[in-house]
Short mmCIF file of C-alpha atoms in Angstrom, two decimals:
data_model
loop_
_atom_site.label_atom_id
_atom_site.label_comp_id
_atom_site.label_asym_id
_atom_site.label_seq_id
_atom_site.Cartn_x
_atom_site.Cartn_y
_atom_site.Cartn_z
CA MET A 1 9.98 53.63 -5.21
CA GLY A 2 7.37 55.92 -4.54
CA ALA A 3 8.21 58.37 -7.65
CA SER A 4 8.39 54.86 -9.74
CA LEU A 5 4.86 53.90 -8.77
CA SER A 6 3.24 57.18 -9.10
CA ASN A 7 4.72 57.30 -12.68
CA LEU A 8 2.73 54.30 -13.60
CA THR A 9 -0.38 56.22 -12.65
CA GLU A 10 0.34 59.83 -14.00
CA GLY A 11 2.06 61.31 -16.84
CA SER A 12 4.60 64.04 -16.58
CA ASN A 13 2.08 66.48 -16.63
CA GLY A 14 -0.10 64.67 -13.90
CA THR A 15 -2.74 63.52 -16.71
CA ALA A 16 -3.29 59.71 -17.40
CA MET A 17 -1.07 57.69 -19.34
CA GLY A 18 -2.99 54.29 -19.85
CA PRO A 19 -3.02 51.18 -17.74
CA GLY A 20 -1.47 51.82 -14.48
CA LEU A 21 -1.58 50.65 -10.84
CA GLY A 22 -5.02 51.92 -10.26
CA ASP A 23 -6.52 49.54 -12.86
CA ILE A 24 -5.27 46.23 -11.19
CA PRO A 25 -8.23 44.34 -10.01
CA GLU A 26 -8.67 44.44 -6.33
CA SER A 27 -8.73 40.57 -6.12
CA CYS A 28 -4.99 40.58 -8.05
CA VAL A 29 -3.76 43.09 -5.29
CA ALA A 30 -5.30 40.99 -2.67
CA CYS A 31 -3.43 37.86 -4.09
CA VAL A 32 -0.09 39.78 -4.29
CA PHE A 33 -0.81 40.71 -0.48
CA THR A 34 -0.78 37.45 0.93
CA TYR A 35 3.09 37.28 0.06
CA LEU A 36 3.79 40.50 2.02
CA THR A 37 4.34 41.05 5.56
CA PRO A 38 1.46 43.31 7.37
CA PRO A 39 3.85 46.52 7.53
CA GLU A 40 4.17 46.02 3.87
CA ILE A 41 0.46 45.65 3.61
CA CYS A 42 -0.26 48.84 5.22
CA ASN A 43 2.57 51.07 3.60
CA LEU A 44 0.96 49.85 0.20
CA ALA A 45 -2.66 50.82 0.88
CA ARG A 46 -1.97 54.39 0.79
CA LEU A 47 -1.37 54.18 -2.99
CA ASN A 48 -4.98 53.78 -4.44
CA ARG A 49 -8.43 52.55 -3.71
CA ALA A 50 -7.92 49.18 -4.98
CA PHE A 51 -4.73 48.70 -2.84
CA ARG A 52 -6.63 50.34 0.09
CA GLY A 53 -9.53 47.68 -0.68
CA ALA A 54 -7.53 45.11 -0.61
CA ALA A 55 -5.18 45.91 2.14
CA SER A 56 -8.61 45.19 4.29
CA SER A 57 -9.81 42.11 2.78
CA ASP A 58 -10.58 39.22 5.58
CA SER A 59 -8.68 36.87 3.06
CA VAL A 60 -5.33 38.42 3.31
CA TRP A 61 -5.43 38.88 7.09
CA GLU A 62 -6.65 35.15 7.51
CA MET A 63 -3.51 34.33 6.29
CA LYS A 64 -1.39 36.53 8.30
CA LEU A 65 -3.29 34.84 11.59
CA PRO A 66 -2.04 31.75 13.18
CA SER A 67 -4.37 28.71 12.57
CA ASN A 68 -5.55 28.88 16.16
CA TYR A 69 -5.84 32.67 16.78
CA GLN A 70 -9.61 32.05 18.45
CA ASP A 71 -7.58 30.58 21.25
CA LEU A 72 -5.82 33.66 21.76
CA LEU A 73 -9.25 35.88 21.46
CA ASP A 74 -10.86 33.81 23.81
CA LEU A 75 -8.51 35.63 26.49
CA VAL A 76 -10.18 38.63 25.66
CA PRO A 77 -13.82 39.55 26.25
CA PRO A 78 -15.72 39.08 23.37
CA GLU A 79 -17.22 42.49 23.37
CA ARG A 80 -13.61 43.69 22.43
CA TYR A 81 -13.70 41.48 18.91
CA GLN A 82 -17.31 40.97 18.22
CA ASN A 83 -17.68 42.53 14.34
CA LEU A 84 -14.08 43.07 13.91
CA SER A 85 -12.40 42.75 10.65
CA LYS A 86 -9.70 40.34 10.40
CA LYS A 87 -7.25 43.09 10.15
CA ASP A 88 -8.38 44.85 12.95
CA ILE A 89 -8.47 41.17 14.90
CA PHE A 90 -4.72 40.96 13.82
CA ALA A 91 -4.09 44.39 15.33
CA LEU A 92 -5.84 43.47 18.60
CA LEU A 93 -3.43 40.47 19.05
CA SER A 94 -0.31 42.21 18.23
CA ARG A 95 -0.82 43.93 21.69
CA PRO A 96 -0.05 41.98 24.59
CA VAL A 97 -2.94 39.89 25.88
CA PRO A 98 -2.79 39.39 29.54
CA PHE A 99 -4.12 35.93 31.11
CA ASP A 100 -3.17 33.92 34.24
CA ASP A 101 -4.19 37.30 36.44
CA GLY A 102 -2.15 39.11 34.31
CA ASN A 103 1.17 37.08 34.99
CA LYS A 104 1.50 35.76 31.70
CA GLU A 105 1.15 37.65 28.24
CA VAL A 106 0.64 36.15 24.86
CA TRP A 107 0.69 38.28 21.50
CA LEU A 108 1.56 38.19 17.53
CA ASP A 109 4.83 39.45 16.30
CA ARG A 110 3.72 42.32 14.21
CA VAL A 111 5.86 41.19 10.97
CA THR A 112 5.23 37.65 10.90
CA GLY A 113 2.10 36.85 12.89
CA ARG A 114 3.85 34.30 14.82
CA VAL A 115 2.88 33.57 18.54
CA CYS A 116 5.07 35.16 21.17
CA MET A 117 4.71 34.62 25.24
CA ALA A 118 6.14 35.99 28.38
CA ILE A 119 5.63 34.65 31.77
CA SER A 120 6.61 37.23 34.69
CA ALA A 121 8.33 36.59 37.96
CA LYS A 122 5.10 36.80 39.74
CA GLY A 123 4.01 33.82 37.57
CA MET A 124 6.58 31.62 38.68
CA ALA A 125 7.30 29.55 42.20
CA ILE A 126 10.38 31.23 43.86
CA THR A 127 11.88 29.84 46.69
CA GLY A 128 12.03 31.86 49.98
CA ILE A 129 9.97 34.76 47.93
CA ASP A 130 7.72 35.91 50.78
CA ASP A 131 10.52 36.33 53.18
CA ARG A 132 11.76 39.74 52.95
CA ARG A 133 15.08 38.84 54.31
CA TYR A 134 15.56 37.32 50.91
CA TRP A 135 13.68 38.70 48.15
CA ASN A 136 11.92 41.97 47.29
CA TRP A 137 9.39 43.04 44.90
CA VAL A 138 10.76 46.23 42.80
CA SER A 139 8.92 48.53 40.54
CA THR A 140 10.40 49.34 37.52
CA GLU A 141 9.57 50.61 33.96
CA GLU A 142 12.24 48.34 32.55
CA SER A 143 9.99 45.35 32.68
CA ARG A 144 7.20 44.62 30.46
CA PHE A 145 5.42 43.63 33.84
CA HIS A 146 6.40 46.46 35.82
CA THR A 147 7.77 44.33 38.73
CA VAL A 148 10.63 42.46 39.16
CA ALA A 149 11.78 40.15 42.02
CA TYR A 150 15.18 41.13 43.45
CA LEU A 151 17.16 38.71 45.83
CA GLN A 152 19.60 40.12 48.30
CA GLN A 153 20.94 37.15 49.52
CA ILE A 154 19.93 33.48 49.90
CA TRP A 155 21.68 29.82 50.02
CA TRP A 156 19.02 27.72 48.16
CA PHE A 157 18.39 29.89 44.70
CA GLU A 158 15.17 28.10 42.71
CA VAL A 159 12.83 29.70 40.56
CA ASP A 160 10.41 27.14 38.89
CA GLY A 161 7.50 27.83 36.09
CA VAL A 162 5.11 26.31 33.98
CA VAL A 163 2.90 27.29 31.43
CA LYS A 164 -0.21 25.60 29.50
CA PHE A 165 -1.00 26.93 26.16
CA PRO A 166 -2.15 25.94 22.63
CA LEU A 167 0.82 27.01 21.00
CA PRO A 168 0.83 26.59 17.11
CA ALA A 169 2.94 24.48 15.28
CA ASP A 170 6.58 26.01 15.36
CA ILE A 171 9.98 25.55 17.02
CA TYR A 172 10.48 27.95 20.10
CA THR A 173 13.12 28.94 22.29
CA LEU A 174 12.86 29.62 26.09
CA SER A 175 15.07 31.98 27.51
CA PHE A 176 15.29 33.93 31.07
CA ARG A 177 15.72 37.62 31.45
CA LEU A 178 18.01 38.22 34.53
CA HIS A 179 19.96 41.40 35.77
CA LEU A 180 23.01 41.20 38.20
CA GLY A 181 22.53 44.23 40.66
CA ARG A 182 19.76 46.41 41.61
CA PHE A 183 19.09 49.73 39.71
CA SER A 184 17.31 52.91 39.91
CA LYS A 185 17.20 56.46 38.68
CA ARG A 186 19.20 59.06 40.25
CA LEU A 187 19.12 62.69 39.00
CA GLY A 188 17.38 61.48 35.91
CA ARG A 189 20.15 58.78 35.12
CA ARG A 190 20.19 54.95 35.47
CA VAL A 191 22.42 53.95 38.17
CA SER A 192 23.13 50.17 39.36
CA SER A 193 24.27 49.00 42.91
CA PHE A 194 25.92 45.87 43.50
CA GLU A 195 26.16 46.27 47.24
CA HIS A 196 24.26 42.44 47.47
CA THR A 197 25.99 41.21 44.13
CA HIS A 198 28.02 37.92 45.13
CA GLY A 199 28.53 34.19 44.79
CA TRP A 200 27.31 33.98 41.10
CA ASP A 201 31.17 33.54 40.02
CA ILE A 202 31.76 30.44 42.44
CA LYS A 203 29.77 27.88 40.50
CA PRO A 204 27.30 28.12 37.48
CA VAL A 205 23.58 27.98 37.78
CA THR A 206 21.38 25.36 35.92
CA PHE A 207 18.57 26.41 33.79
CA GLU A 208 16.02 23.52 32.62
CA LEU A 209 12.99 22.77 30.40
CA SER A 210 10.72 20.08 30.00
CA THR A 211 7.48 19.46 27.74
CA SER A 212 4.47 17.50 28.26
CA ASP A 213 5.47 15.41 25.24
CA GLY A 214 9.16 14.57 26.60
CA GLN A 215 11.30 16.94 25.15
CA LEU A 216 14.14 17.94 27.32
CA ALA A 217 16.80 20.95 27.30
CA SER A 218 19.41 21.92 30.27
CA CYS A 219 22.52 24.50 30.25
CA GLU A 220 24.89 25.95 32.70
CA HIS A 221 25.98 29.48 32.84
CA TYR A 222 27.91 31.52 35.54
CA LEU A 223 25.84 34.78 35.89
CA ASP A 224 29.17 36.95 37.02
CA ASP A 225 32.38 37.01 35.18
CA THR A 226 35.14 34.91 36.97
CA GLU A 227 37.65 37.32 36.09
CA GLN A 228 36.93 41.08 36.51
CA ASP A 229 37.98 43.45 33.95
CA TYR A 230 38.89 46.79 36.18
CA ASP A 231 39.29 48.72 32.91
CA ASN A 232 36.03 48.04 31.23
CA GLY A 233 34.13 46.73 33.93
CA ASN A 234 32.25 43.65 34.26
CA HIS A 235 30.06 43.33 31.19
CA LYS A 236 27.66 40.94 32.90
CA ARG A 237 26.67 43.54 35.61
CA GLY A 238 24.31 46.38 35.44
CA CYS A 239 22.39 45.15 32.07
CA TRP A 240 19.57 42.78 31.50
CA ILE A 241 20.84 39.46 29.80
CA ASP A 242 18.48 36.83 28.03
CA TYR A 243 19.76 33.27 29.16
CA LYS A 244 18.80 30.76 26.41
CA VAL A 245 17.55 27.62 27.82
CA GLY A 246 16.86 25.57 24.96
CA GLU A 247 14.41 24.85 22.06
CA PHE A 248 11.48 22.68 21.75
CA MET A 249 9.57 21.80 18.92
CA VAL A 250 5.32 22.07 18.63
CA ASN A 251 3.72 19.97 15.76
CA ASP A 252 0.27 20.88 16.64
CA SER A 253 -1.88 23.45 18.72
CA GLU A 254 -3.41 20.25 20.09
CA PRO A 255 -3.08 18.65 22.34
CA VAL A 256 -2.25 21.56 24.32
CA THR A 257 1.57 21.84 25.09
CA GLU A 258 2.62 22.06 28.82
CA VAL A 259 6.02 23.75 29.41
CA ARG A 260 8.33 23.33 32.58
CA PHE A 261 11.18 25.42 33.37
CA SER A 262 13.76 26.56 35.97
CA VAL A 263 16.80 28.08 36.81
CA LYS A 264 18.59 26.77 40.21
CA GLN A 265 21.61 26.85 42.10
CA ILE A 266 21.37 25.02 45.18
CA ASP A 267 24.47 24.29 46.37
CA CYS A 268 24.44 25.40 50.24
CA THR A 269 28.11 25.68 50.49
CA HIS A 270 27.82 29.49 49.84
CA SER A 271 25.51 32.54 49.60
CA LYS A 272 24.60 34.57 46.37
CA GLY A 273 22.39 37.75 45.87
CA GLY A 274 22.20 40.66 44.28
CA LEU A 275 20.27 39.49 41.22
CA CYS A 276 16.81 40.62 39.45
CA VAL A 277 14.23 38.07 37.90
CA ASP A 278 12.12 39.71 35.43
CA SER A 279 10.54 37.17 33.17
CA VAL A 280 10.86 33.99 30.88
CA PHE A 281 10.10 34.79 27.15
CA ILE A 282 8.92 31.71 24.73
CA ILE A 283 9.63 33.10 21.20
CA PRO A 284 9.85 31.34 17.64
CA THR A 285 13.48 30.27 17.27
CA ASP A 286 14.46 31.98 14.13
CA LEU A 287 12.48 35.00 14.70
CA LYS A 288 14.45 35.54 18.06
CA GLU A 289 17.60 35.33 16.01
CA ARG A 290 16.33 37.66 13.24
CA LYS A 291 15.53 40.21 15.94
CA ARG A 292 19.05 39.89 17.67
CA LYS A 293 20.65 40.36 14.24
CA GLY A 294 18.59 43.42 13.95
CA MET A 295 16.81 41.90 10.96
CA LEU A 296 13.33 42.82 12.48
CA LYS A 297 12.17 45.43 14.84
#
């Protein structure tokens, strides 16, 4: 494609052939850019001066930002975004913006400009979290928040959370990120220990979500395989798994949406343990599906 575009602006000996890409008015290029994704716009900006100018146009990037992007900017110190162009604001918000003492993050997807969110384990209410007999905080590079909650053993397992945020209109999927077993690095290699892992194959855990406008969703999952594959190993152990809780719809950023969510197994007939709780993700539904299938990076 690069060669084809080059041929539109130069002859075979490098001399101009007449009208080409460089003659297209910047306003026309900007109009075309409104239909492209941010990465595509940035790539085309290298072609010539008109494309470069259009790729910096506030009118182009205004359309790539969510309608309530100012709500996200309100979480950032004013000195960080004052006098920034809309392009630079998009770049700023496409990086995680922490709030609630750093226990929650919100950001724009770099391709679609849609709002995504994550809530850390420290931003949730975990039964027994202050008792070291049951839970420990573990530092790790495998979490975007650099810390996960590790359950050694407990009878009453319950994790609850709530987030109140002006999410823009969209359909969102909420999921928990969990890991069976404790992991570490040994001689530069990742290893998992299942010393405390038990009880998750006896009864399922219950995932639930509810919204301030009355939407409800729930599901159940066995966190451990009920039948161990001794030849190939248990595929639910030793890896992070996103458990989808459900979907909810937001029609407008006002009024502010409140989402409550939980995962629990409170049948006290048996203990359970050996589980890492990392975070909860709230991602636009079709965006999550496209990323899962590898259509978006």
